[in-house]
Short mmCIF file of C-alpha atoms in Angstrom, two decimals:
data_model
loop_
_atom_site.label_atom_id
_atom_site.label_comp_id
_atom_site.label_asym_id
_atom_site.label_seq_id
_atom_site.Cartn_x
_atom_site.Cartn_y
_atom_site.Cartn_z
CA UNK A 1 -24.95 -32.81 -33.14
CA UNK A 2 -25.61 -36.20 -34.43
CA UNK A 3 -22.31 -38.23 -34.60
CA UNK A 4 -21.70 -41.42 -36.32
CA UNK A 5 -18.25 -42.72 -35.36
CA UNK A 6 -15.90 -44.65 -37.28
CA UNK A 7 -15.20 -48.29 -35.72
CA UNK A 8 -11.38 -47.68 -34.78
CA UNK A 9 -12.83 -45.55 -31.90
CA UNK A 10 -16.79 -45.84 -31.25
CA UNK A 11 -15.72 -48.70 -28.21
CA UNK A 12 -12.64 -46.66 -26.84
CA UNK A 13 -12.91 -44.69 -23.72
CA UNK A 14 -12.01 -41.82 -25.92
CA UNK A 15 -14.67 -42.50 -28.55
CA UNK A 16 -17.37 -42.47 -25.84
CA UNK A 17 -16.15 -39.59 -24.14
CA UNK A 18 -15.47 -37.51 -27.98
CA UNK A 19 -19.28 -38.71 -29.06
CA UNK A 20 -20.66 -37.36 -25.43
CA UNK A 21 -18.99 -33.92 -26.15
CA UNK A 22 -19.96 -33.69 -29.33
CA UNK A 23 -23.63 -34.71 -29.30
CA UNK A 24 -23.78 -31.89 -26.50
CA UNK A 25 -23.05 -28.75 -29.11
CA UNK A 26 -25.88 -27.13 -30.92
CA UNK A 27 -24.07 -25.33 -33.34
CA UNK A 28 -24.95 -21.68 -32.31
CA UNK A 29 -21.36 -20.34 -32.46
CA UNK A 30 -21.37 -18.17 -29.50
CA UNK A 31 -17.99 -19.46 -28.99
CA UNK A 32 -16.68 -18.06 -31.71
CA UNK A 33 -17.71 -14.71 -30.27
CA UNK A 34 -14.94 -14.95 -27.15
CA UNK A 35 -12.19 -17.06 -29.67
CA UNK A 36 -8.71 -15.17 -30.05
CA UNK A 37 -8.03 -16.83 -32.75
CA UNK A 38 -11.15 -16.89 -34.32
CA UNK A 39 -11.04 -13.01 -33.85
CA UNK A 40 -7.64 -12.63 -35.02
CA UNK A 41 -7.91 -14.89 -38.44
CA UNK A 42 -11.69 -14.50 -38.90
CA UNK A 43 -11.70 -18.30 -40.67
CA UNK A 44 -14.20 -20.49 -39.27
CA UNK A 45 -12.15 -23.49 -38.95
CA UNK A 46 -10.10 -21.27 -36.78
CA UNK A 47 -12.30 -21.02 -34.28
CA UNK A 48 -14.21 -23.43 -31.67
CA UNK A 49 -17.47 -24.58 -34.12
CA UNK A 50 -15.33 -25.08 -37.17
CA UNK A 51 -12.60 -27.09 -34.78
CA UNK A 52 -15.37 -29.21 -33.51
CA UNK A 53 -16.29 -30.00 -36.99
CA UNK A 54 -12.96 -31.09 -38.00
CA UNK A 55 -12.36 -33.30 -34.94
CA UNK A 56 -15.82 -34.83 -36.14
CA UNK A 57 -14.73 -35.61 -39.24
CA UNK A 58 -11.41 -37.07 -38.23
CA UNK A 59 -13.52 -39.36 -35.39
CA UNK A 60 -16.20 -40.42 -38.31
CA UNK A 61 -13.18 -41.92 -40.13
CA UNK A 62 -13.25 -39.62 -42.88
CA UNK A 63 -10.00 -37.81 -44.24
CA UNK A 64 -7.63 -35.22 -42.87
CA UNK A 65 -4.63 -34.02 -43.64
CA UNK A 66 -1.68 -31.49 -42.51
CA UNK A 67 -4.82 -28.88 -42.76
CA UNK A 68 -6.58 -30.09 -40.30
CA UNK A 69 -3.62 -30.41 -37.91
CA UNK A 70 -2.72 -26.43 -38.47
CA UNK A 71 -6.26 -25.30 -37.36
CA UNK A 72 -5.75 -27.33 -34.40
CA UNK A 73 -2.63 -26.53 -33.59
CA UNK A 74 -3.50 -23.19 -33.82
CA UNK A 75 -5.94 -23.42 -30.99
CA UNK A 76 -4.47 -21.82 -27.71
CA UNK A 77 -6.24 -24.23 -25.75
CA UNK A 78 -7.55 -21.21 -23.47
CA UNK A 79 -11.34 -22.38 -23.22
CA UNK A 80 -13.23 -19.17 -23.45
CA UNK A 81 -15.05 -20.87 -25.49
CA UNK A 82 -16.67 -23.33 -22.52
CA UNK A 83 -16.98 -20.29 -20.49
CA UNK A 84 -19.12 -18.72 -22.94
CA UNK A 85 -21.32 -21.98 -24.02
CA UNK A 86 -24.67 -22.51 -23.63
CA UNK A 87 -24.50 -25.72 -23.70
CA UNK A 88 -21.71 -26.94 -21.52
CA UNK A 89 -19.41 -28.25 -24.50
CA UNK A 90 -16.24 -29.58 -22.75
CA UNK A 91 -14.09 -28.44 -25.79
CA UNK A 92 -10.68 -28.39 -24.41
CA UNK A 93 -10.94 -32.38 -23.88
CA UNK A 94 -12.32 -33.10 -27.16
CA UNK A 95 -9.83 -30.74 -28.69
CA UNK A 96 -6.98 -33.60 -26.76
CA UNK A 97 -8.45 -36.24 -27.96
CA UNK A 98 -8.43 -34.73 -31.63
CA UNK A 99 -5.24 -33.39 -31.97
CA UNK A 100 -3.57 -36.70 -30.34
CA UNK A 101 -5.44 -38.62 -32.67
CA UNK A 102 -4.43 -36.31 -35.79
CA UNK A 103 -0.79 -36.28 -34.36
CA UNK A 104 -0.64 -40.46 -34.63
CA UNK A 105 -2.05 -40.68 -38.33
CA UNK A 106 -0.52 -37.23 -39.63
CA UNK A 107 2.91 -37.07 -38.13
CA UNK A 108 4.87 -33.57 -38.21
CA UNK A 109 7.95 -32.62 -40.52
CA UNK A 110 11.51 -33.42 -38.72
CA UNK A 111 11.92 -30.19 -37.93
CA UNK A 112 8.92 -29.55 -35.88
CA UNK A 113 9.03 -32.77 -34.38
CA UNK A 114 12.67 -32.22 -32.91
CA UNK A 115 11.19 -28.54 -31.76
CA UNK A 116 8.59 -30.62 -29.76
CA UNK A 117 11.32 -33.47 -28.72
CA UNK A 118 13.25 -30.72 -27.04
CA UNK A 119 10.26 -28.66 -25.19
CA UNK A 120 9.22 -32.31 -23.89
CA UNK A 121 12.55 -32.74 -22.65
CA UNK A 122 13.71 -29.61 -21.27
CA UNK A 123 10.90 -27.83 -20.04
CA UNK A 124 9.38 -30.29 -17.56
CA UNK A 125 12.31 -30.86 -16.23
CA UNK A 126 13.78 -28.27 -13.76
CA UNK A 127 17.21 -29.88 -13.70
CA UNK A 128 17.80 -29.48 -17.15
CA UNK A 129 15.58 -26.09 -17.98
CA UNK A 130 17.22 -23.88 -14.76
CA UNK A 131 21.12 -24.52 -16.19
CA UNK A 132 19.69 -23.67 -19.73
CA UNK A 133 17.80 -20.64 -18.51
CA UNK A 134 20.61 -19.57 -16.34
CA UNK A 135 23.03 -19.76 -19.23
CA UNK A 136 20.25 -17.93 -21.74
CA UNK A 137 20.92 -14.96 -18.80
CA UNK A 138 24.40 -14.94 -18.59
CA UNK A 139 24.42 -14.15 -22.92
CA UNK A 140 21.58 -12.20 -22.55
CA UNK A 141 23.17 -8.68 -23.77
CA UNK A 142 24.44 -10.89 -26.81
CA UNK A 143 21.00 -12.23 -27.59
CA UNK A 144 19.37 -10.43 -30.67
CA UNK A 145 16.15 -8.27 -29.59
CA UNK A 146 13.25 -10.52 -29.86
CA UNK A 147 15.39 -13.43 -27.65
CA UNK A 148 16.68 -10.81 -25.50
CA UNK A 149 12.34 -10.25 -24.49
CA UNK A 150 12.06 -13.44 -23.78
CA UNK A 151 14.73 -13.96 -21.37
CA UNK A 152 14.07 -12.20 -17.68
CA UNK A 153 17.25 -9.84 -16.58
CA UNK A 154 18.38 -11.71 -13.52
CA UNK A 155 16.99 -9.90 -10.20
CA UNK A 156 17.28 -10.42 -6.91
CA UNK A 157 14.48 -12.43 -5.13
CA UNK A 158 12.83 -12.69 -1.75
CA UNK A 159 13.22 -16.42 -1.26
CA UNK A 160 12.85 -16.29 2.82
CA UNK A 161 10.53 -19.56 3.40
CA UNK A 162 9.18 -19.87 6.82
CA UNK A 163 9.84 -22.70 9.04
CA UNK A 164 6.60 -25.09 9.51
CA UNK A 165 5.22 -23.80 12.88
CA UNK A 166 1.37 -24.33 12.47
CA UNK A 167 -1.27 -27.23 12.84
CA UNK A 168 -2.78 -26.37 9.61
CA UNK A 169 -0.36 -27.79 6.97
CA UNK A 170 -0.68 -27.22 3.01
CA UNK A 171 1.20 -28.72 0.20
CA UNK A 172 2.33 -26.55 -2.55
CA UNK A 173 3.11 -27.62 -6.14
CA UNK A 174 7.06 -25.96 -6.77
CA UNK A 175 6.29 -27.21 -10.71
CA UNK A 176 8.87 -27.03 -13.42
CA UNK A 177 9.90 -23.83 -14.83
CA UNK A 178 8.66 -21.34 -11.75
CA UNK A 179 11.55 -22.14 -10.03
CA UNK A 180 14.19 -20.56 -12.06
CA UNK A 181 11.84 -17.94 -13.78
CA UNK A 182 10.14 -16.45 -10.77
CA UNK A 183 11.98 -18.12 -7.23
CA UNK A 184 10.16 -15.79 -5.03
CA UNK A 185 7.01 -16.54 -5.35
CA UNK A 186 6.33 -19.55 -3.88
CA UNK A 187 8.39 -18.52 -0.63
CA UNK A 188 5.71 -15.40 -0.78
CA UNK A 189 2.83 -17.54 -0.86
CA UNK A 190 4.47 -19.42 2.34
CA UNK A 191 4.90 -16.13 3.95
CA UNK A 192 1.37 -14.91 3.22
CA UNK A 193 -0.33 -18.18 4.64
CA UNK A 194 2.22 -17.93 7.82
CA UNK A 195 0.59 -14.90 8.55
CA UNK A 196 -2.59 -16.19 8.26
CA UNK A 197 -1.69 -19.57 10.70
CA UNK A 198 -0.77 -21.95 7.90
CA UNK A 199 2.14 -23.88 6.94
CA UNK A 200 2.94 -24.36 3.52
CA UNK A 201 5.16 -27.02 2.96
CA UNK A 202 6.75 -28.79 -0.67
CA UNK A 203 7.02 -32.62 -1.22
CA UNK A 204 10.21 -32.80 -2.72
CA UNK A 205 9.56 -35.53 -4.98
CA UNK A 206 7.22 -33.67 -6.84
CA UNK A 207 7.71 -31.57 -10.25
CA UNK A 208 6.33 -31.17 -13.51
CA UNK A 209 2.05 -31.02 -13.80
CA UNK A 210 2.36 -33.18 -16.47
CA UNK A 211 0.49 -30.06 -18.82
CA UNK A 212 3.46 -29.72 -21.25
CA UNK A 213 3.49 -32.91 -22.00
CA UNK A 214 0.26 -33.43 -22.62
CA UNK A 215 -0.59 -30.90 -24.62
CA UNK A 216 2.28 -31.60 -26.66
CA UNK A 217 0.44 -35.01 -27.34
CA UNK A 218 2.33 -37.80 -25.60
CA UNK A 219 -0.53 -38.11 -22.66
CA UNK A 220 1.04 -41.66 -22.10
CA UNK A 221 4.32 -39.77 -20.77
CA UNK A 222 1.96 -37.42 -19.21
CA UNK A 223 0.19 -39.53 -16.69
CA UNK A 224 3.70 -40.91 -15.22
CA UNK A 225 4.06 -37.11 -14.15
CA UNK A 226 0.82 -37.37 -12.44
CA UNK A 227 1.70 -40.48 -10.91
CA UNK A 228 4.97 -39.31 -9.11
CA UNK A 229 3.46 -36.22 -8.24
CA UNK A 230 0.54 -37.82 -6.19
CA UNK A 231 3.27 -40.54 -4.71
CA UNK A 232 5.42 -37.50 -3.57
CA UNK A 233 2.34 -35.56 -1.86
CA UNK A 234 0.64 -38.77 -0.23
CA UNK A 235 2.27 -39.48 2.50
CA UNK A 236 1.90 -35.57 3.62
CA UNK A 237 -2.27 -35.82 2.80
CA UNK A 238 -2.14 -39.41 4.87
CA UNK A 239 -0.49 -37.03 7.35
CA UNK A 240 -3.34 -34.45 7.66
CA UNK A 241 -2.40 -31.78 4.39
CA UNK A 242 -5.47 -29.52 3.96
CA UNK A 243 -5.15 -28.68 0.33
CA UNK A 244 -2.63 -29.00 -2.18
CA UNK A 245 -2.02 -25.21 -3.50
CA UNK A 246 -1.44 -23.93 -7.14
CA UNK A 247 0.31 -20.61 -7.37
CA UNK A 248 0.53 -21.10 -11.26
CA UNK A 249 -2.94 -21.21 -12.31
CA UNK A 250 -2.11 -23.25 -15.53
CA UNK A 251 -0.87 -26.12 -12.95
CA UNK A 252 -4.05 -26.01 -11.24
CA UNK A 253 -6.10 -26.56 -14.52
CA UNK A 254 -3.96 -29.66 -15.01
CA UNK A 255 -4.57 -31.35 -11.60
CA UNK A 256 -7.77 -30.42 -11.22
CA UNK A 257 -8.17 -33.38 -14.03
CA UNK A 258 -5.87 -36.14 -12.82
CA UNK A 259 -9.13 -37.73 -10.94
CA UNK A 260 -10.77 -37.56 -14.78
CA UNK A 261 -7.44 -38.90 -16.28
CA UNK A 262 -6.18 -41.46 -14.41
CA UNK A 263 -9.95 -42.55 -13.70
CA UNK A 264 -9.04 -45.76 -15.14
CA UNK A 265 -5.92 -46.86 -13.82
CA UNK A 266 -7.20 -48.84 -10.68
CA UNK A 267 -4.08 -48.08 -8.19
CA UNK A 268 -4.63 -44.16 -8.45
CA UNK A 269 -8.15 -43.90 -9.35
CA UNK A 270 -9.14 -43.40 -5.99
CA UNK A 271 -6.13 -41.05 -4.90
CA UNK A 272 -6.42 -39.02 -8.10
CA UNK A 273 -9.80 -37.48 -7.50
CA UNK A 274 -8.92 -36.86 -3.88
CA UNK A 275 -5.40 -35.13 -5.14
CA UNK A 276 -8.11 -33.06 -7.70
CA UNK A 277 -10.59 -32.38 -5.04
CA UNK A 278 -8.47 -31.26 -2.61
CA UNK A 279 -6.34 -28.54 -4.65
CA UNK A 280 -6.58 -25.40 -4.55
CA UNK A 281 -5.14 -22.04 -6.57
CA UNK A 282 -3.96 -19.62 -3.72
CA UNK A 283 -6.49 -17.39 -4.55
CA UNK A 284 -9.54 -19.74 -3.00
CA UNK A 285 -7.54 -20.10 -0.20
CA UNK A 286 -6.22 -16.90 1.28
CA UNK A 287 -10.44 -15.78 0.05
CA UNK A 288 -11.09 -18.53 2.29
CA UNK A 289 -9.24 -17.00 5.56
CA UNK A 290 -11.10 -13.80 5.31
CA UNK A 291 -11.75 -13.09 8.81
CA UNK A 292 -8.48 -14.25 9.61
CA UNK A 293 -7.16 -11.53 6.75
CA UNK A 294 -9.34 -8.57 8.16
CA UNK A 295 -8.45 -9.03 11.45
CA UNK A 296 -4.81 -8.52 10.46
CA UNK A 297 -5.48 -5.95 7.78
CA UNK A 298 -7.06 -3.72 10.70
CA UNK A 299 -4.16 -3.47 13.03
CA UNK A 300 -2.54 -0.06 13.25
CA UNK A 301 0.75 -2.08 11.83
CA UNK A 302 -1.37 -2.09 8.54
CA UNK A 303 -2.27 1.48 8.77
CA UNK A 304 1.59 2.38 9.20
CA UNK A 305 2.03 0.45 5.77
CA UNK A 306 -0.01 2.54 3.85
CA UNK A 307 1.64 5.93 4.48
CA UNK A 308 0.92 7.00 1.06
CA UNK A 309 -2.58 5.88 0.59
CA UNK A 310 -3.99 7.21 4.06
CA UNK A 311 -2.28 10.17 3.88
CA UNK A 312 -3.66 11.53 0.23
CA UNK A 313 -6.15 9.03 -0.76
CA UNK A 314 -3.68 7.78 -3.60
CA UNK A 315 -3.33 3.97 -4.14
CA UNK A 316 -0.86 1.76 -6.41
CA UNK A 317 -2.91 1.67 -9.87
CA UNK A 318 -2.67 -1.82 -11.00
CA UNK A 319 -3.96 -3.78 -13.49
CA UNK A 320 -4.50 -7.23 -13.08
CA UNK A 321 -4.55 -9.86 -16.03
CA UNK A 322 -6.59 -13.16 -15.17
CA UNK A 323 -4.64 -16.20 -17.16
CA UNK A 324 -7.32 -18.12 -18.91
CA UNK A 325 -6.60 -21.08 -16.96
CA UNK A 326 -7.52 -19.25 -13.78
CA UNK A 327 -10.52 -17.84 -15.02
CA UNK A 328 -11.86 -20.35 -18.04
CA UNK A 329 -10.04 -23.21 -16.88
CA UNK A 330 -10.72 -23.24 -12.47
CA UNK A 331 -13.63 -20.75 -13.12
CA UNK A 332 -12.44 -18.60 -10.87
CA UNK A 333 -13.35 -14.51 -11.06
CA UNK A 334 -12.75 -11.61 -9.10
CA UNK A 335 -11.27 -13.04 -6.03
CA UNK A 336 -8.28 -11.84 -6.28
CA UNK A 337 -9.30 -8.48 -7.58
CA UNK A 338 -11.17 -7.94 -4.63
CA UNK A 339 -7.63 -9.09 -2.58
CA UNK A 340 -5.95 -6.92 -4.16
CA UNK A 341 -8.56 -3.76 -3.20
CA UNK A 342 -8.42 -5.27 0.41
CA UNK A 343 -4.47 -4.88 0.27
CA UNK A 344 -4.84 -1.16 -0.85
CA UNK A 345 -4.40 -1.47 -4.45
CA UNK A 346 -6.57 0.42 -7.41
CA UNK A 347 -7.59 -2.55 -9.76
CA UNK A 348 -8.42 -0.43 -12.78
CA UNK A 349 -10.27 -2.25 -15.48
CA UNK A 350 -9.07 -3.96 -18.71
CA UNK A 351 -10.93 -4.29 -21.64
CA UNK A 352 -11.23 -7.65 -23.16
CA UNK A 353 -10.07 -9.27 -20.09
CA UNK A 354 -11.13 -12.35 -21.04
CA UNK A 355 -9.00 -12.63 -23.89
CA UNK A 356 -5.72 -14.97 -23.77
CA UNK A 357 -2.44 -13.41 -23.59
CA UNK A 358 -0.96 -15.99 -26.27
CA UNK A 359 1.43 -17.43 -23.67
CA UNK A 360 -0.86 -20.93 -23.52
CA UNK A 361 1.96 -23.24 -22.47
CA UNK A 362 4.51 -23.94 -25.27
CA UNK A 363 2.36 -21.86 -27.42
CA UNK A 364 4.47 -18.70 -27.77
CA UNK A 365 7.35 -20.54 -28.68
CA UNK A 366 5.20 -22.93 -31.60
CA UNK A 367 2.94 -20.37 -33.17
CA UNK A 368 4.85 -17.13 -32.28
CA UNK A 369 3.30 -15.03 -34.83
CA UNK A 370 0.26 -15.32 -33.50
CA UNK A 371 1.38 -15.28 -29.87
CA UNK A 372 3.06 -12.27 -30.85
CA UNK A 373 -0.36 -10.59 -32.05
CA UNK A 374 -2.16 -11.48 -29.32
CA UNK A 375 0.50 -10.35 -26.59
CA UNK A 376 0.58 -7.04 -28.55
CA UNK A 377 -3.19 -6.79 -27.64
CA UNK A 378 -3.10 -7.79 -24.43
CA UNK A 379 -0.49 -5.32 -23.72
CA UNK A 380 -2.25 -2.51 -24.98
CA UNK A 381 -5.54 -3.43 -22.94
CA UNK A 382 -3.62 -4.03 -19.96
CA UNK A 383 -1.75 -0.40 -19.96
CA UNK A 384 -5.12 1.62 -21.42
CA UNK A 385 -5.57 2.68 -18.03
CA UNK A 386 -1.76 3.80 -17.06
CA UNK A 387 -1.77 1.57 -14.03
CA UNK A 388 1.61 1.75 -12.55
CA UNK A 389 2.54 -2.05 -12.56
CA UNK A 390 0.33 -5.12 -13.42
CA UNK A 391 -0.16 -8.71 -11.76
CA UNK A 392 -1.18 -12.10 -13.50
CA UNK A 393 -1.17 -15.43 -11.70
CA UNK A 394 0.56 -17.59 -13.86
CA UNK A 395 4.22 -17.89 -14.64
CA UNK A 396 3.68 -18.54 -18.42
CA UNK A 397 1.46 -15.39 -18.81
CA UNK A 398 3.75 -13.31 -16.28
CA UNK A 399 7.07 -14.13 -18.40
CA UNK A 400 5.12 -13.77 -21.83
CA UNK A 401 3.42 -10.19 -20.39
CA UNK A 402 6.97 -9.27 -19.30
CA UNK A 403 8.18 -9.73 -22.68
CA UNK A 404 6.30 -7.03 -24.22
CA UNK A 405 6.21 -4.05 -21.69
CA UNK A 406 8.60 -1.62 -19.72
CA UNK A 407 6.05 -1.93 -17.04
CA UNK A 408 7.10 -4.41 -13.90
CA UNK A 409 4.66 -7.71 -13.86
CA UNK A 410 4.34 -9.55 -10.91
CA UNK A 411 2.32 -12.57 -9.40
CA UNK A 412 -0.53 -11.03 -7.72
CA UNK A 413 0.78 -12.63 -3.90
CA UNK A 414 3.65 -11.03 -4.46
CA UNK A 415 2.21 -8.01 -3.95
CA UNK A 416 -0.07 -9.04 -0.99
CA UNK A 417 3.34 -10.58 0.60
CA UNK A 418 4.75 -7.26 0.31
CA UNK A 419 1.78 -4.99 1.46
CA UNK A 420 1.57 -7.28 4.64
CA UNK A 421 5.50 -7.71 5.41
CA UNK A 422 6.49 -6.53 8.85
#
């Protein structure tokens, strides 16, 4: 794609990075092909190409208006469109730099700007969101149907964490909202690596990912989220931490980039690509330990947990949905399917698996009709082959899922935790 950019940006850091990305597209639209909402509006500016195009125009100085800040809003951000291009188009940056360059020169109505205020102020923020969430349960059976879905019953949780008791250490990342919308599984994941001869331990200081609030478009705010984060978990890396673990894979896809992001500020350049080379989503690293999980899986303890299956042959039909930031964003596939079939589970097949869920962040709550369309789908493919629960790996998708089925939804460890439980 030849690019000519307009002088306000050519010199940036931006403008270089925006003109890389863009000269690197050959216009063949195969990413329109694997685009949600490309499939669900069938209007080219609606999908990856035509976004590209737009975020061309508004580099090469030429106009754009509330128009072009409604197709890109409307983007999910899921980046099945990199996973299916030829070409290795990074579109999910250039799609930052775009809409935080539209969102400067356009500006939003009051309304919608107070709509974004409050997500950016309540969501990364675990001491305000968990008193709002646990008042949104207590008025639950008050709350008209369609706020009623999106507010989890309150349940009882596991939240046993094992005491540190290993050599191997591991940090994990508690995040923002996890905590109050799914408590139990980060003390699973501790569990599951204790068995296994790992500690998993939290830095307390850490919190938000910083993903919110970038993708809401105030990166600025953003990177001082990074920043704490990787003060809070350095002094346990200096102290010998193997890997700092995701067990929400939309986290992951956020620190995976802090080395890229804060690759210019000189006094966390150098720890930010160590903090991004170093994590890990849980599903690399209980794949990594697989000796160490067959040996345990063969015991005749694990034979005694599986009553059921060894006895007729029948196993717990699940069906697992992979969150496009675990399997567009990290690029991972099939590991935890296979972990899954190792624990004794069916992992029946879903159609269109690659297709987003419409949770994507703050997503569900700023485009709901479409989030709404594309949940109804997902449901559907999800319980086409009657599986008797399902599993994601990401909070967002697992609350959004649970939202629009009677079926139980759980983080895939969950389960493993509860297969391998003495």
């Amino acid at each position: 794609m030849k690019t000519n950019l307009a002088e306000f940006i050519k010199n940036t850091p931006e403008g270089r990075e925006a003109d890389s990305i863009l000269r690197a597209c050959v216009h063949c639209g195969f990413c329109t092909a694997t685009c949600p909402t490309y499939q669900l509006l069938g209007d080219e500016l609606d999908g990856p190409r035509g976004r590209i195009y737009l975020i061309k125009e508004v580099l090469e100085g030429n106009d754009y208006t509330a128009k072009t800040q409604l197709h890109l809003d409307r983007c999910l951000t899921c980046r099945a469109c990199e996973t299916t291009c030829p070409s290795g188009v990074q579109y999910g940056r250039l799609a930052d730099i775009g809409r935080n360059l539209v969102e400067k020169r356009v500006g939003r109505p009051f309304i919608e700007s107070l709509k974004r205020t409050a997500l950016r102020t309540v969501i990364p923020k675990p001491a305000l969101f968990g008193p709002l969430f646990r008042f949104g349960q207590f008025l639950r059976p008050l709350l008209p149907g369609v706020l009623k879905r999106k507010v989890p019953k309150a349940v009882a949780h596991n939240t046993v964490w094992p005491e540190p008791r290993h050599a191997r250490r591991m940090l994990v990342l508690d995040g923002c909202v996890q905590p109050s919308l799914a408590p139990g599984i980060n003390p699973a994941t501790a569990r599951v690596l204790d068995r296994l001869g790992i500690s998993l331990v939290k830095a307390e200081a850490a919190g938000c990912c910083g993903a919110v609030t970038f993708h809401l478009n105030r990166q600025k705010d953003a990177l001082d989220y990074m920043r704490e984060n990787i003060d809070a978990w350095w002094p346990h890396i200096e102290a010998g931490a193997e890997a700092v673990v995701m067990t929400a894979s939309g986290c992951g896809t956020m620190v995976k980039e802090y080395g890229h992001l804060l690759a210019r500020d000189p006094a966390y350049a150098d720890k930010a690509r160590r903090i991004s080379d170093m994590t890990r989503d849980i599903s690399e690293i209980v794949a990594g330990e697989k000796d160490q999980m067959e040996k345990f899986l063969s015991t005749s303890l694990f034979s005694l947990m599986f009553p059921t299956t060894a006895a007729t042959g029948v196993k717990p039909r699940v069906a697992f949905h992979s969150p496009c930031s675990l399997q567009h964003g990290l690029q991972i596939r099939d590991k935890v399917e296979a972990l899954l079939t190792v624990a004794g589970f069916e992992v029946i097949p879903v159609p269109d698996s690659h297709l987003c869920c419409g949770s994507a962040g703050t997503y569900s709550i700023l485009q709901p009709e479409l989030s709404q369309k594309l949940l109804k789908n997902k449901v559907n493919a999800l319980e086409s082959g009657n599986p008797a629960l399902l599993a994601t790996a990401n909070i967002g998708c697992l609350t959004h899922i649970q939202s629009g089925t009677a079926l139980p939804v759980r983080h895939w460890i969950e389960l493993l935790d509860e297969r391998l439980k003495d």
